[in-house]
Structure formats: structure tokens, C-alpha cells
mmCIF file of C-alpha atoms in Angstrom:
data_model
loop_
_atom_site.group_PDB
_atom_site.id
_atom_site.type_symbol
_atom_site.label_atom_id
_atom_site.label_comp_id
_atom_site.label_asym_id
_atom_site.label_seq_id
_atom_site.Cartn_x
_atom_site.Cartn_y
_atom_site.Cartn_z
ATOM 1 C CA MET C 1 101.862 85.295 62.840
ATOM 2 C CA ASN C 2 103.575 82.659 65.109
ATOM 3 C CA VAL C 3 100.186 81.982 66.409
ATOM 4 C CA LEU C 4 99.546 80.264 62.803
ATOM 5 C CA THR C 5 103.114 78.947 62.532
ATOM 6 C CA ASP C 6 103.595 77.455 65.534
ATOM 7 C CA ASN C 7 100.506 75.453 65.470
ATOM 8 C CA PHE C 8 100.019 74.893 61.996
ATOM 9 C CA ALA C 9 99.097 71.391 62.584
ATOM 10 C CA LEU C 10 96.744 71.866 65.060
ATOM 11 C CA TYR C 11 94.870 74.690 62.837
ATOM 12 C CA GLY C 12 95.124 72.057 59.740
ATOM 13 C CA LYS C 13 93.193 69.469 61.929
ATOM 14 C CA GLY C 14 90.590 71.925 62.647
ATOM 15 C CA PHE C 15 90.475 73.204 59.090
ATOM 16 C CA LEU C 16 90.136 69.724 58.111
ATOM 17 C CA GLY C 17 87.214 68.801 60.266
ATOM 18 C CA THR C 18 85.128 71.610 59.152
ATOM 19 C CA VAL C 19 85.550 70.883 55.808
ATOM 20 C CA GLN C 20 84.472 67.195 56.191
ATOM 21 C CA LEU C 21 81.836 68.204 58.716
ATOM 22 C CA THR C 22 80.583 70.795 55.860
ATOM 23 C CA VAL C 23 81.008 68.402 52.658
ATOM 24 C CA TYR C 24 79.167 65.307 54.736
ATOM 25 C CA ALA C 25 76.326 67.479 55.927
ATOM 26 C CA SER C 26 76.033 69.324 52.634
ATOM 27 C CA LEU C 27 75.843 66.001 50.593
ATOM 28 C CA LEU C 28 72.895 64.784 53.464
ATOM 29 C CA ALA C 29 70.791 68.166 53.277
ATOM 30 C CA LEU C 30 71.060 67.925 49.643
ATOM 31 C CA VAL C 31 69.460 64.417 49.258
ATOM 32 C CA LEU C 32 67.115 65.076 52.145
ATOM 33 C CA GLY C 33 65.990 68.381 51.064
ATOM 34 C CA PHE C 34 65.253 66.738 47.613
ATOM 35 C CA VAL C 35 63.254 64.311 49.235
ATOM 36 C CA MET C 36 61.323 66.500 51.253
ATOM 37 C CA ALA C 37 60.897 69.074 48.574
ATOM 38 C CA SER C 38 59.179 66.134 46.409
ATOM 39 C CA CYS C 39 56.940 65.408 49.186
ATOM 40 C CA ARG C 40 55.886 69.004 49.619
ATOM 41 C CA VAL C 41 54.679 69.355 45.853
ATOM 42 C CA SER C 42 53.252 65.496 46.063
ATOM 43 C CA PRO C 43 49.774 64.757 45.118
ATOM 44 C CA VAL C 44 49.698 62.298 47.891
ATOM 45 C CA GLY C 45 48.226 64.021 51.157
ATOM 46 C CA SER C 46 50.627 61.719 53.620
ATOM 47 C CA PHE C 47 53.585 62.807 51.659
ATOM 48 C CA ARG C 48 52.633 66.464 51.822
ATOM 49 C CA ALA C 49 51.903 66.131 55.577
ATOM 50 C CA LEU C 50 55.490 64.513 56.167
ATOM 51 C CA GLY C 51 57.197 67.330 54.231
ATOM 52 C CA THR C 52 55.430 70.047 55.846
ATOM 53 C CA ALA C 53 56.272 68.620 59.109
ATOM 54 C CA TRP C 54 59.699 68.093 58.765
ATOM 55 C CA VAL C 55 60.331 71.663 57.308
ATOM 56 C CA THR C 56 58.058 73.164 60.124
ATOM 57 C CA ILE C 57 59.910 71.500 63.207
ATOM 58 C CA LEU C 58 63.410 71.996 62.001
ATOM 59 C CA ARG C 59 63.095 75.395 60.932
ATOM 60 C CA ASN C 60 61.575 76.223 64.039
ATOM 61 C CA THR C 61 63.977 74.442 66.162
ATOM 62 C CA PRO C 62 67.522 75.972 67.420
ATOM 63 C CA LEU C 63 70.358 74.388 66.143
ATOM 64 C CA THR C 64 71.699 73.953 69.598
ATOM 65 C CA LEU C 65 69.160 72.217 70.687
ATOM 66 C CA LEU C 66 68.947 69.701 67.650
ATOM 67 C CA PHE C 67 72.574 69.065 68.282
ATOM 68 C CA PHE C 68 71.721 67.847 72.135
ATOM 69 C CA ALA C 69 68.759 65.980 70.922
ATOM 70 C CA VAL C 70 71.003 64.143 68.554
ATOM 71 C CA LEU C 71 74.036 63.803 70.170
ATOM 72 C CA LEU C 72 72.712 63.034 73.638
ATOM 73 C CA GLY C 73 69.060 61.290 72.809
ATOM 74 C CA LEU C 74 69.944 59.090 70.066
ATOM 75 C CA PRO C 75 72.543 56.960 72.272
ATOM 76 C CA ARG C 76 69.464 56.616 74.967
ATOM 77 C CA PHE C 77 67.748 54.636 72.158
ATOM 78 C CA GLY C 78 70.702 52.327 71.591
ATOM 79 C CA LEU C 79 72.110 54.444 68.673
ATOM 80 C CA VAL C 80 75.508 54.813 69.087
ATOM 81 C CA LEU C 81 77.848 56.495 66.333
ATOM 82 C CA PRO C 82 81.000 58.394 66.443
ATOM 83 C CA PHE C 83 80.228 62.001 67.485
ATOM 84 C CA GLN C 84 81.375 63.603 63.996
ATOM 85 C CA LEU C 85 78.689 61.437 62.435
ATOM 86 C CA PHE C 86 75.871 62.670 65.148
ATOM 87 C CA ALA C 87 77.056 66.229 64.116
ATOM 88 C CA VAL C 88 76.607 65.665 60.389
ATOM 89 C CA LEU C 89 73.083 64.460 60.944
ATOM 90 C CA ALA C 90 72.196 67.240 63.032
ATOM 91 C CA LEU C 91 73.472 69.623 60.492
ATOM 92 C CA GLY C 92 72.493 67.920 57.517
ATOM 93 C CA CYS C 93 68.791 67.427 58.788
ATOM 94 C CA TYR C 94 68.667 70.945 59.990
ATOM 95 C CA THR C 95 69.835 72.469 56.656
ATOM 96 C CA SER C 96 67.712 69.971 54.671
ATOM 97 C CA ALA C 97 64.853 72.098 55.754
ATOM 98 C CA PHE C 98 65.995 75.037 54.072
ATOM 99 C CA ILE C 99 67.209 73.240 51.113
ATOM 100 C CA CYS C 100 63.627 71.643 50.788
ATOM 101 C CA GLU C 101 61.915 75.351 50.749
ATOM 102 C CA ALA C 102 64.579 76.862 48.307
ATOM 103 C CA LEU C 103 63.819 73.780 46.093
ATOM 104 C CA ARG C 104 60.090 74.161 46.550
ATOM 105 C CA SER C 105 60.405 78.031 45.759
ATOM 106 C CA GLY C 106 62.058 76.866 42.471
ATOM 107 C CA ILE C 107 59.800 74.253 41.835
ATOM 108 C CA ASN C 108 56.809 76.919 41.856
ATOM 109 C CA THR C 109 58.275 79.243 39.370
ATOM 110 C CA VAL C 110 57.845 76.447 36.869
ATOM 111 C CA PRO C 111 54.476 77.142 34.910
ATOM 112 C CA LEU C 112 51.655 74.850 35.491
ATOM 113 C CA GLY C 113 51.263 74.089 31.627
ATOM 114 C CA GLN C 114 54.616 72.263 31.729
ATOM 115 C CA GLY C 115 53.811 69.691 34.316
ATOM 116 C CA GLU C 116 50.029 69.382 32.890
ATOM 117 C CA ALA C 117 51.805 68.698 29.562
ATOM 118 C CA ALA C 118 54.127 65.908 30.683
ATOM 119 C CA ARG C 119 51.099 64.701 32.421
ATOM 120 C CA SER C 120 48.974 64.546 28.987
ATOM 121 C CA LEU C 121 51.927 62.586 27.411
ATOM 122 C CA GLY C 122 51.592 59.540 30.199
ATOM 123 C CA MET C 123 54.233 60.941 32.313
ATOM 124 C CA THR C 124 54.018 59.653 36.004
ATOM 125 C CA PHE C 125 54.444 62.077 38.840
ATOM 126 C CA GLY C 126 57.977 60.953 39.339
ATOM 127 C CA GLN C 127 58.999 61.475 35.586
ATOM 128 C CA THR C 128 57.407 64.671 35.508
ATOM 129 C CA LEU C 129 59.175 65.988 38.508
ATOM 130 C CA SER C 130 62.683 64.575 37.761
ATOM 131 C CA THR C 131 62.706 65.419 33.639
ATOM 132 C CA VAL C 132 60.284 68.471 33.531
ATOM 133 C CA VAL C 133 60.175 70.288 36.677
ATOM 134 C CA LEU C 134 63.293 70.076 38.524
ATOM 135 C CA PRO C 135 65.580 70.817 35.464
ATOM 136 C CA GLN C 136 64.235 74.115 35.551
ATOM 137 C CA ALA C 137 63.576 74.695 38.918
ATOM 138 C CA PHE C 138 67.469 74.000 39.417
ATOM 139 C CA ARG C 139 68.367 77.032 37.557
ATOM 140 C CA SER C 140 66.601 79.422 39.462
ATOM 141 C CA VAL C 141 67.582 78.062 43.183
ATOM 142 C CA ILE C 142 71.240 77.902 42.684
ATOM 143 C CA PRO C 143 71.834 81.196 44.596
ATOM 144 C CA PRO C 144 69.684 80.587 47.838
ATOM 145 C CA VAL C 145 70.989 76.749 47.937
ATOM 146 C CA GLY C 146 74.683 78.095 47.734
ATOM 147 C CA SER C 147 73.786 80.669 50.512
ATOM 148 C CA THR C 148 72.459 77.986 52.768
ATOM 149 C CA LEU C 149 75.353 75.675 52.301
ATOM 150 C CA ILE C 150 77.519 78.679 53.323
ATOM 151 C CA ALA C 151 75.448 79.053 56.333
ATOM 152 C CA LEU C 152 75.851 75.497 57.105
ATOM 153 C CA ALA C 153 79.507 75.792 57.023
ATOM 154 C CA LYS C 154 79.474 78.496 59.742
ATOM 155 C CA ASN C 155 76.994 76.774 61.737
ATOM 156 C CA SER C 156 79.551 73.834 61.683
ATOM 157 C CA ALA C 157 81.028 75.705 64.493
ATOM 158 C CA ILE C 158 78.525 74.584 66.886
ATOM 159 C CA ALA C 159 79.979 71.082 66.615
ATOM 160 C CA GLY C 160 82.928 72.291 68.674
ATOM 161 C CA ALA C 161 81.089 72.300 71.775
ATOM 162 C CA PHE C 162 80.314 68.501 71.517
ATOM 163 C CA SER C 163 83.778 67.313 71.172
ATOM 164 C CA VAL C 164 83.697 67.177 67.594
ATOM 165 C CA THR C 165 87.091 68.113 65.700
ATOM 166 C CA GLU C 166 86.389 71.543 63.954
ATOM 167 C CA LEU C 167 88.118 74.569 63.523
ATOM 168 C CA LEU C 168 86.410 77.045 66.198
ATOM 169 C CA GLY C 169 87.588 74.399 68.881
ATOM 170 C CA THR C 170 91.004 75.263 68.259
ATOM 171 C CA TYR C 171 90.935 78.492 70.309
ATOM 172 C CA LYS C 172 90.671 76.329 73.555
ATOM 173 C CA THR C 173 93.853 74.676 72.945
ATOM 174 C CA LEU C 174 95.568 77.837 72.052
ATOM 175 C CA ASN C 175 94.031 79.595 74.851
ATOM 176 C CA GLU C 176 95.543 77.267 77.308
ATOM 177 C CA LEU C 177 98.776 77.429 75.634
ATOM 178 C CA GLY C 178 98.688 80.759 76.387
ATOM 179 C CA TYR C 179 98.707 82.418 72.758
ATOM 180 C CA SER C 180 96.682 85.690 72.088
ATOM 181 C CA VAL C 181 92.916 85.339 72.164
ATOM 182 C CA VAL C 182 92.667 88.112 69.128
ATOM 183 C CA TRP C 183 95.160 86.276 66.869
ATOM 184 C CA SER C 184 93.691 82.742 67.380
ATOM 185 C CA PHE C 185 90.279 83.963 66.249
ATOM 186 C CA VAL C 186 91.507 86.179 63.512
ATOM 187 C CA TRP C 187 93.526 82.717 62.073
ATOM 188 C CA ILE C 188 90.398 81.120 62.688
ATOM 189 C CA ALA C 189 88.497 83.740 60.830
ATOM 190 C CA LEU C 190 90.190 83.492 57.787
ATOM 191 C CA GLY C 191 89.601 79.619 57.669
ATOM 192 C CA TYR C 192 86.050 80.081 57.345
ATOM 193 C CA LEU C 193 86.473 83.097 55.320
ATOM 194 C CA ILE C 194 88.540 80.571 53.096
ATOM 195 C CA ILE C 195 85.537 77.759 53.045
ATOM 196 C CA THR C 196 82.768 80.176 52.471
ATOM 197 C CA LEU C 197 84.648 81.637 49.237
ATOM 198 C CA THR C 198 85.250 78.377 48.357
ATOM 199 C CA ILE C 199 81.362 77.453 48.532
ATOM 200 C CA SER C 200 80.563 80.990 47.063
ATOM 201 C CA ALA C 201 82.877 80.586 43.992
ATOM 202 C CA LEU C 202 81.387 77.096 43.222
ATOM 203 C CA PHE C 203 77.961 78.115 43.128
ATOM 204 C CA HIS C 204 78.956 81.380 41.232
ATOM 205 C CA ALA C 205 80.222 79.346 38.460
ATOM 206 C CA LEU C 206 77.300 77.260 38.701
ATOM 207 C CA GLU C 207 75.393 80.251 38.349
ATOM 208 C CA LYS C 208 77.233 81.514 35.334
ATOM 209 C CA ARG C 209 76.932 78.427 33.560
ATOM 210 C CA TRP C 210 73.534 77.256 34.003
ATOM 211 C CA GLY C 211 71.817 79.841 36.021
ATOM 212 C CA VAL C 212 68.481 81.900 34.631
ATOM 213 C CA ALA C 213 69.506 84.940 32.880
ATOM 214 C CA ARG C 214 68.096 88.257 34.394
#
């Protein structure tokens, strides 16, 4: 217990860093995932190609490699930002590909007649998607989106290797101070458990309220 009590400020700083990474990257992933899902089902061929390329490249690129590309590659083009913001970009973009596919699968569950009826009333593609298709699709994709964001929270541990303050990175300082590695990781694991259980509870509440009854 003394590992936690003696280093509560250190754990707190790492925990807060992981929470911030998770929240900001999740928001970015949801926005980009929605945009790319819209592109994937768009009647415009160039938009579909963009969405397909985005998903194909990011889903098949190791997250660690993407971190290297963002944190080390973008500054070479003159884009210099705080490491935490680079980490948010890497995590958010990577996760958006999985959010996109989850949303697209939900869109595919909506009967075609719904879209055809909306178009027959004179609605544009954007209006049909936002007012008819997505509200129905959202109900069926709550569980997979929640699982994807839980994975994002755990993936944020990679950011610690790139000088970003987060929970897993606290073990380096604790190890240098001579604390037990086992107990250091026990408290780190508990911190991640708190974060993932919070996300799980949130999406369970959303599913209970809006999910499709089965």
C-alpha cells in the first residue's frame, strides 16, 4: 500500500494524463469516424474512395508505427505541437477507422426502404443520413463503439514511450526510486481498470436507454 500512498501525486498525475488522452482522442475518433462513415456510404465515388483508403491504411498500420509517424514525421514538415497533442492525433486517427466501420455496419442494418422513402420526400443525402439513417444506426452500434473506446484507453499506454505523461509511464520513476515493480504495476492496472469500467458503465447506460431491444 505504501507504493500508492508515498507516490499518490505521481499516480494522480499519470491517471489524469491517461484520462485526458482518452477523452480528447475519443472525441476526435468519434468526429472523424462519423465523417469517414459518411464518406463510405456516400453516393460520390471520390468520397467513398477517401473513406476506404482511410480505413484500409489506418486499420492495417501498427499503432506504434503511427505514433512514430506523427511524433517524428510531422515536425519535419514544420508542424511542431506539444507531445500530448501529437499523441491525441495518433490515437484519435487510429481509432477513427474502427469507429467508422462500426458506424457503417450500423448504417447497413437500416432497411434500404428507409433511405428510399426519405429521398422520395425530396431529402438530400445529408438530410437522409442525419435525420433518418444515423439515429436508427446509432442504437445498434452502442456496444461496439464502447468496446472500441475501451481499447483506445488501453492503447494510450503507448504514449508513455514518447514522453507523454500517462499512467503506465509512472513505473519508470517508481522503478528508479526502488519500489516493488509488482506493486507498482498492480496500482497502475487498477487505474486502467477504473477508466475502462467507467467507459463500460457509461455505454451500458446508453445501451439500456437507447439500444435495440433483443
